[in-house]
XYZ file of C-alpha atoms in Angstrom:
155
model
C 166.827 36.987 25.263
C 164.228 39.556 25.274
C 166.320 42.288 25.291
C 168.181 41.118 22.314
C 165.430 40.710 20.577
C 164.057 44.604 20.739
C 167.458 45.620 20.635
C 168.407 43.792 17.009
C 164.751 44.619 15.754
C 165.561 48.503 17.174
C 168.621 48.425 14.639
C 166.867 47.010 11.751
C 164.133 49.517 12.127
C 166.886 52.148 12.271
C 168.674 50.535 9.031
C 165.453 50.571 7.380
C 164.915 55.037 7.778
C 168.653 55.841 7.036
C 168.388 53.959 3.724
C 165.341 55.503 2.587
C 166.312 59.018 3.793
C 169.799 58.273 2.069
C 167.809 57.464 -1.395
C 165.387 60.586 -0.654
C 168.897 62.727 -0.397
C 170.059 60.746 -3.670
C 166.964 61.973 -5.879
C 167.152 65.125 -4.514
C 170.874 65.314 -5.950
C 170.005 64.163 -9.386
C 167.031 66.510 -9.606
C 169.773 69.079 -9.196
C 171.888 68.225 -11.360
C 169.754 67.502 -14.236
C 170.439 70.023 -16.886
C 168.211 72.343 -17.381
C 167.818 74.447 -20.949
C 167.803 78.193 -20.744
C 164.783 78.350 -23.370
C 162.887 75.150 -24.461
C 162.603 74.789 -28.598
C 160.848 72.683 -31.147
C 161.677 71.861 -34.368
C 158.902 72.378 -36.897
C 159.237 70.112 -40.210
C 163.312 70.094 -40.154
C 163.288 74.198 -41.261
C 164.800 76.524 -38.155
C 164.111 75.817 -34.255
C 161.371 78.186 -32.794
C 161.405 78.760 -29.335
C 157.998 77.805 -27.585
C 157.565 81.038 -26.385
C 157.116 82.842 -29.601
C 154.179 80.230 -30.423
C 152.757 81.282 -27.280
C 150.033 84.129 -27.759
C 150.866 87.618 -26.128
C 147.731 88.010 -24.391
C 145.369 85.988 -21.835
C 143.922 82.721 -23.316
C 140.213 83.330 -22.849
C 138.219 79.395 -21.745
C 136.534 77.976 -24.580
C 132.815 78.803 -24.029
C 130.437 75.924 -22.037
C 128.256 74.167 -24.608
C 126.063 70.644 -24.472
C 127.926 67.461 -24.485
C 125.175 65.554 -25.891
C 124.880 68.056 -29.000
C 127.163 67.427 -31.872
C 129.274 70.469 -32.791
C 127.973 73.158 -35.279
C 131.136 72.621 -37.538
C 129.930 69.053 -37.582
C 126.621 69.452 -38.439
C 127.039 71.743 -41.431
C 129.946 69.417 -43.272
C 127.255 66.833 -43.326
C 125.154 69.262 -44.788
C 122.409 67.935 -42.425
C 120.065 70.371 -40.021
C 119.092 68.915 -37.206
C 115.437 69.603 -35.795
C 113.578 69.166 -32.449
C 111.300 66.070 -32.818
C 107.953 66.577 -31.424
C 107.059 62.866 -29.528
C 103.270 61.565 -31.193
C 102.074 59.879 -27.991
C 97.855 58.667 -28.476
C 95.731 59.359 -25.553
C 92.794 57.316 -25.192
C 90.412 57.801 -22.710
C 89.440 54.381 -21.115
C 87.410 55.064 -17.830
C 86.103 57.947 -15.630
C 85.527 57.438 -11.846
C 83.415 59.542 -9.250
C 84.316 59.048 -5.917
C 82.734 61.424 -3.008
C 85.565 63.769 -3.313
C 86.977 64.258 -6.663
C 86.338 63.073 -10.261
C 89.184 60.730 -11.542
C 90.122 59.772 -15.082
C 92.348 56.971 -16.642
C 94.165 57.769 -19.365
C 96.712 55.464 -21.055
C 96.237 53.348 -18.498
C 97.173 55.331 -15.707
C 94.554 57.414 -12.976
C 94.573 61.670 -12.996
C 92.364 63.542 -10.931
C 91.977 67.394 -11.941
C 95.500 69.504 -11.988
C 97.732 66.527 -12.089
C 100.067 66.116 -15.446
C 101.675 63.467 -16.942
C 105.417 63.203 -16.281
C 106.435 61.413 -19.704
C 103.983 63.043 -22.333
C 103.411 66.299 -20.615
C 99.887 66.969 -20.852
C 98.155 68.453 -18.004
C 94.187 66.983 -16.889
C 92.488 70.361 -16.643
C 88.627 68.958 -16.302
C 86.888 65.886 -15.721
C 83.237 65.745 -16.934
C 80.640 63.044 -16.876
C 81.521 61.849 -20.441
C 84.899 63.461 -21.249
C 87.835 64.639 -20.014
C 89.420 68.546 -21.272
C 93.440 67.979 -21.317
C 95.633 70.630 -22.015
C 98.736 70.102 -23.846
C 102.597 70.813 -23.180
C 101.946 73.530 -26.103
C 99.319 75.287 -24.620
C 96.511 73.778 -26.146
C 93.629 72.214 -25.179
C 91.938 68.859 -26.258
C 88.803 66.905 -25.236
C 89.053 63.098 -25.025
C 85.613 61.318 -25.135
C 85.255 57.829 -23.552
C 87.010 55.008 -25.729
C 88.061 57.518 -28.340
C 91.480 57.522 -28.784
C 92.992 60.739 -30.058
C 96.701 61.339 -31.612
C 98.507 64.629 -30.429
């Protein structure tokens, strides 16, 4: 019984790859006899046919060059007649609280602690000095600012 058993499931297995290389041989044949055309064409608006090669140009098509994604086109910009300008963020720093620990003065600004050297990841400025009564920031410009306690100053 056993034996009948692999040898039926031996022929079915063999049924199963002569069929699909018989359909694999079938596709190949219609691939070759597809026709072909010598030179492809396209009809423009009904006039004459132009073959695709003459719209080709003669030379190397150079890539377009890289630009931004998130930056609307220039051709955009101008039909809108609009021009569009970096916004300088107005963040306030207020100085709320200045700590002196045994090794290095600390100051909280906005709410969040800076010892000397450190800057600010989202507005940029950079804590240059820490004094008794006021703090010397310098900003992403360049510039330098002094914050007294519980004065709040706009950039």
């Amino acid at each position: 019984m056993r034996r009948a058993d692999n040898l039926i499931f031996a022929v079915i297995i063999g049924l199963i790859f002569t069929c699909a290389a018989m359909e694999f041989k079938v596709k190949e044949r219609k691939l070759e006899l597809m026709p072909m055309p010598s030179t492809a064409s396209r009809k423009s608006g009904g006039e004459r046919e132009i073959p695709l090669n003459e719209l080709a140009p003669a030379g190397r098509i150079d890539p377009l060059p890289p630009r931004n994604p998130f930056k609307p086109p220039e051709w955009l910009v101008e039909e809108r007649g609009e021009r569009r300008e970096p916004v300088e963020r107005s963040i306030d720093l207020k100085l709320t609280a200045i700590c002196w620990s045994a090794e290095e003065p600390m100051a909280v600004i906005n709410g969040r602690i800076f010892r000397e050297g450190e800057v600010d990841p989202s507005a940029g400025f950079e804590v240059e000095k820490i004094g008794p009564d006021e703090v010397v920031v310098k900003t992403p410009w360049g510039e330098r600012r002094t914050l007294k306690l519980g004065e709040v100053m706009g950039r």
